[in-house]
mmCIF file of C-alpha atoms in Angstrom:
data_model
loop_
_atom_site.group_PDB
_atom_site.id
_atom_site.type_symbol
_atom_site.label_atom_id
_atom_site.label_comp_id
_atom_site.label_asym_id
_atom_site.label_seq_id
_atom_site.Cartn_x
_atom_site.Cartn_y
_atom_site.Cartn_z
ATOM 1 C CA MET A 105 207.779 357.981 241.140
ATOM 2 C CA ARG A 106 210.175 359.896 239.000
ATOM 3 C CA GLY A 107 211.125 363.532 240.059
ATOM 4 C CA ARG A 108 209.512 363.170 243.468
ATOM 5 C CA CYS A 109 211.650 362.993 246.653
ATOM 6 C CA ARG A 110 210.885 360.258 249.166
ATOM 7 C CA HIS A 111 212.028 361.152 252.567
ATOM 8 C CA ARG A 112 213.280 358.375 254.732
ATOM 9 C CA THR A 113 211.991 358.010 258.125
ATOM 10 C CA ARG A 114 214.417 358.612 261.061
ATOM 11 C CA ALA A 115 214.315 354.697 261.761
ATOM 12 C CA GLU A 116 215.288 354.004 258.030
ATOM 13 C CA ARG A 117 218.098 356.529 258.167
ATOM 14 C CA THR A 118 219.315 355.063 261.532
ATOM 15 C CA MET A 119 219.133 351.330 260.212
ATOM 16 C CA SER A 120 220.909 352.524 256.960
ATOM 17 C CA HIS A 121 223.593 354.295 258.765
ATOM 18 C CA GLN A 122 224.239 351.459 261.225
ATOM 19 C CA SER A 123 224.475 348.867 258.482
ATOM 20 C CA SER A 124 226.958 351.040 256.439
ATOM 21 C CA LEU A 125 229.305 352.024 259.289
ATOM 22 C CA VAL A 126 231.871 349.899 261.281
ATOM 23 C CA PRO A 127 233.287 351.427 264.533
ATOM 24 C CA GLY A 128 236.402 353.097 263.510
ATOM 25 C CA ASP A 129 235.472 353.197 259.870
ATOM 26 C CA SER A 130 237.928 355.746 258.135
ATOM 27 C CA SER A 131 235.444 356.322 255.239
ATOM 28 C CA CYS A 132 234.034 359.205 257.256
ATOM 29 C CA ILE A 133 236.547 361.953 257.718
ATOM 30 C CA PHE A 134 234.581 363.529 260.673
ATOM 31 C CA CYS A 135 234.384 360.227 262.564
ATOM 32 C CA GLU A 136 238.169 360.274 262.532
ATOM 33 C CA ARG A 137 238.364 363.510 264.506
ATOM 34 C CA ARG A 138 241.430 362.496 266.447
ATOM 35 C CA ARG A 139 243.526 362.231 263.337
ATOM 36 C CA PRO A 140 245.384 365.505 263.067
ATOM 37 C CA ASP A 141 246.215 364.763 259.289
ATOM 38 C CA LEU A 142 242.464 364.838 258.557
ATOM 39 C CA ASN A 143 240.991 367.274 261.232
ATOM 40 C CA ARG A 144 242.659 370.441 262.646
ATOM 41 C CA ILE A 145 240.384 371.081 265.598
ATOM 42 C CA MET A 146 240.007 374.513 266.905
ATOM 43 C CA GLN A 147 237.801 373.642 269.945
ATOM 44 C CA GLU A 148 235.199 371.223 271.099
ATOM 45 C CA ASN A 149 232.594 370.511 273.814
ATOM 46 C CA GLU A 150 230.715 367.395 274.975
ATOM 47 C CA THR A 151 228.830 366.681 271.621
ATOM 48 C CA PHE A 152 230.472 368.839 268.889
ATOM 49 C CA PHE A 153 233.839 369.929 267.665
ATOM 50 C CA VAL A 154 235.002 372.779 265.440
ATOM 51 C CA ARG A 155 237.550 371.934 262.726
ATOM 52 C CA TYR A 156 239.158 374.066 260.058
ATOM 53 C CA ASP A 157 238.017 373.325 256.624
ATOM 54 C CA ASN A 158 240.485 371.356 254.527
ATOM 55 C CA PHE A 159 239.314 373.279 251.452
ATOM 56 C CA PRO A 160 238.529 376.714 252.935
ATOM 57 C CA ALA A 161 236.357 379.106 250.953
ATOM 58 C CA THR A 162 238.091 381.888 252.864
ATOM 59 C CA PRO A 163 240.819 381.842 255.451
ATOM 60 C CA GLY A 164 239.383 380.912 258.764
ATOM 61 C CA HIS A 165 236.555 378.812 257.371
ATOM 62 C CA VAL A 166 235.581 376.280 259.889
ATOM 63 C CA GLU A 167 232.974 373.473 260.226
ATOM 64 C CA VAL A 168 231.006 372.663 263.345
ATOM 65 C CA VAL A 169 230.563 368.852 263.551
ATOM 66 C CA PRO A 170 228.693 366.569 265.830
ATOM 67 C CA LYS A 171 230.836 363.842 267.504
ATOM 68 C CA ARG A 172 227.953 361.472 266.883
ATOM 69 C CA HIS A 173 227.756 360.211 263.301
ATOM 70 C CA VAL A 174 224.455 361.812 262.102
ATOM 71 C CA GLU A 175 223.712 362.947 258.554
ATOM 72 C CA SER A 176 220.964 365.334 258.971
ATOM 73 C CA PHE A 177 220.644 368.547 260.915
ATOM 74 C CA PHE A 178 216.983 367.516 261.608
ATOM 75 C CA GLU A 179 218.217 364.494 263.502
ATOM 76 C CA LEU A 180 219.930 366.536 266.215
ATOM 77 C CA THR A 181 218.659 366.398 269.846
ATOM 78 C CA ALA A 182 217.741 369.605 271.803
ATOM 79 C CA GLY A 183 220.961 369.238 273.670
ATOM 80 C CA GLU A 184 223.004 368.890 270.510
ATOM 81 C CA LEU A 185 221.401 371.894 269.111
ATOM 82 C CA ARG A 186 222.418 373.929 272.188
ATOM 83 C CA ASP A 187 226.046 372.459 272.009
ATOM 84 C CA ALA A 188 226.321 373.350 268.341
ATOM 85 C CA TYR A 189 225.062 376.912 268.758
ATOM 86 C CA ALA A 190 227.511 377.391 271.696
ATOM 87 C CA LEU A 191 230.345 376.389 269.549
ATOM 88 C CA ILE A 192 229.293 378.458 266.653
ATOM 89 C CA LEU A 193 229.418 381.475 268.879
ATOM 90 C CA ALA A 194 232.724 380.490 270.306
ATOM 91 C CA ALA A 195 234.120 379.929 266.880
ATOM 92 C CA GLN A 196 232.687 383.186 265.576
ATOM 93 C CA GLU A 197 234.397 385.040 268.497
ATOM 94 C CA LYS A 198 237.816 383.395 267.850
ATOM 95 C CA ILE A 199 237.559 384.163 264.042
ATOM 96 C CA THR A 200 236.669 387.748 264.749
ATOM 97 C CA GLU A 201 239.612 388.068 267.033
ATOM 98 C CA GLU A 202 241.987 386.624 264.560
ATOM 99 C CA SER A 203 240.784 388.251 261.215
ATOM 100 C CA GLN A 204 238.131 390.892 261.943
ATOM 101 C CA PRO A 205 235.717 389.806 259.133
ATOM 102 C CA ASP A 206 232.941 392.097 257.954
ATOM 103 C CA GLY A 207 230.447 389.272 258.128
ATOM 104 C CA PHE A 208 229.867 385.552 258.103
ATOM 105 C CA THR A 209 228.235 382.956 255.970
ATOM 106 C CA ILE A 210 226.636 380.088 257.769
ATOM 107 C CA GLY A 211 225.393 377.054 255.964
ATOM 108 C CA ILE A 212 224.464 373.473 255.926
ATOM 109 C CA ASN A 213 224.293 371.371 252.653
ATOM 110 C CA GLU A 214 221.346 369.237 253.873
ATOM 111 C CA GLY A 215 221.369 366.258 251.595
ATOM 112 C CA ARG A 216 223.235 365.472 248.355
ATOM 113 C CA ALA A 217 220.913 367.504 246.269
ATOM 114 C CA ALA A 218 222.026 370.525 248.200
ATOM 115 C CA GLY A 219 225.644 369.819 247.576
ATOM 116 C CA ARG A 220 226.761 367.763 250.636
ATOM 117 C CA THR A 221 229.722 365.550 249.761
ATOM 118 C CA VAL A 222 230.355 364.040 253.220
ATOM 119 C CA ASP A 223 227.387 362.159 254.694
ATOM 120 C CA HIS A 224 228.054 363.461 258.226
ATOM 121 C CA LEU A 225 226.384 366.733 259.277
ATOM 122 C CA HIS A 226 228.780 369.680 259.337
ATOM 123 C CA ILE A 227 227.847 373.427 259.685
ATOM 124 C CA HIS A 228 230.014 375.717 257.784
ATOM 125 C CA LEU A 229 231.048 379.154 259.404
ATOM 126 C CA ILE A 230 232.778 381.194 256.644
ATOM 127 C CA PRO A 231 234.249 384.532 257.520
ATOM 128 C CA ARG A 232 233.572 387.119 254.949
ATOM 129 C CA HIS A 233 235.196 390.383 254.079
ATOM 130 C CA PHE A 234 234.073 393.253 251.732
ATOM 131 C CA GLY A 235 235.694 392.721 248.361
ATOM 132 C CA ASP A 236 236.116 388.869 248.774
ATOM 133 C CA VAL A 237 233.738 388.452 245.867
ATOM 134 C CA GLU A 238 232.683 391.068 243.336
ATOM 135 C CA ASP A 239 229.004 391.162 244.322
ATOM 136 C CA PRO A 240 227.964 389.477 247.528
ATOM 137 C CA ARG A 241 224.330 390.227 247.168
ATOM 138 C CA GLY A 242 222.245 387.098 247.286
ATOM 139 C CA GLY A 243 224.573 385.180 249.462
ATOM 140 C CA ILE A 244 223.660 381.623 249.547
ATOM 141 C CA ARG A 245 220.745 382.284 247.146
ATOM 142 C CA ARG A 246 223.445 382.321 244.412
ATOM 143 C CA ALA A 247 223.658 378.558 244.709
ATOM 144 C CA VAL A 248 220.605 378.271 242.512
ATOM 145 C CA PRO A 249 220.033 379.566 239.020
ATOM 146 C CA ASN A 250 218.151 382.708 238.184
ATOM 147 C CA CYS A 251 218.585 384.442 241.572
ATOM 148 C CA ASP A 252 219.256 387.971 240.604
ATOM 149 C CA PRO A 253 219.758 390.435 243.294
ATOM 150 C CA ASP A 254 218.951 393.390 240.918
ATOM 151 C CA VAL A 255 215.465 392.032 240.532
ATOM 152 C CA TRP A 256 214.980 391.840 244.292
ATOM 153 C CA THR A 257 215.831 395.629 244.647
ATOM 154 C CA SER A 258 213.996 396.686 241.448
ATOM 155 C CA GLY A 259 210.801 397.125 243.279
ATOM 156 C CA ASP A 260 209.005 395.166 240.457
ATOM 157 C CA SER A 261 207.910 392.087 242.455
ATOM 158 C CA GLU A 262 206.043 390.753 239.384
ATOM 159 C CA VAL A 263 209.300 390.447 237.459
ATOM 160 C CA GLY A 264 210.857 388.609 240.388
ATOM 161 C CA LEU A 265 207.956 386.116 240.555
ATOM 162 C CA ARG A 266 208.037 385.468 236.916
ATOM 163 C CA GLU A 267 211.761 384.735 237.031
ATOM 164 C CA LEU A 268 211.197 382.454 240.010
ATOM 165 C CA THR A 269 208.207 380.554 238.441
ATOM 166 C CA ASP A 270 210.160 380.265 235.217
ATOM 167 C CA VAL A 271 212.822 378.342 237.270
ATOM 168 C CA GLN A 272 210.184 376.242 239.080
ATOM 169 C CA PRO A 273 207.291 375.617 236.696
ATOM 170 C CA GLY A 274 204.003 374.938 238.275
ATOM 171 C CA ARG A 275 204.992 376.756 241.545
ATOM 172 C CA ARG A 276 203.187 380.035 242.621
#
């Protein structure tokens, strides 16, 4: 079916993943966490590690990465979610001590359509400072077209609804 997304089952994703990876496979940068030329690790716990992004959006930009090769956030176990959250908090504290940001952007590019380029889950934690971009309103919503923060604050919800439905025909 053209234009429709077919979601793979967990079993399909696991089988696909297992058939495409070989232990020690260097095609996944995150699976090579012990290579300091690829991964500068800030800290780690039992199931996750925090690494400095190789192409940081801002100074201090890190990624929280599972040690287990897993593509999707939705495949994490409850224990892995707790470990990820613990490291996000620890990294946030360290970054705050080092650079006193005014805020953070936290994000996951879940799937290629969302912009993921490495098929291994990684959670971005990006320190933000007032003035690092001209107009930060809209944050991650600016990743899609026609998201205009001026419309959100105009008080005219019909204008905003028309703009969104123009972007996504057939949606109400």
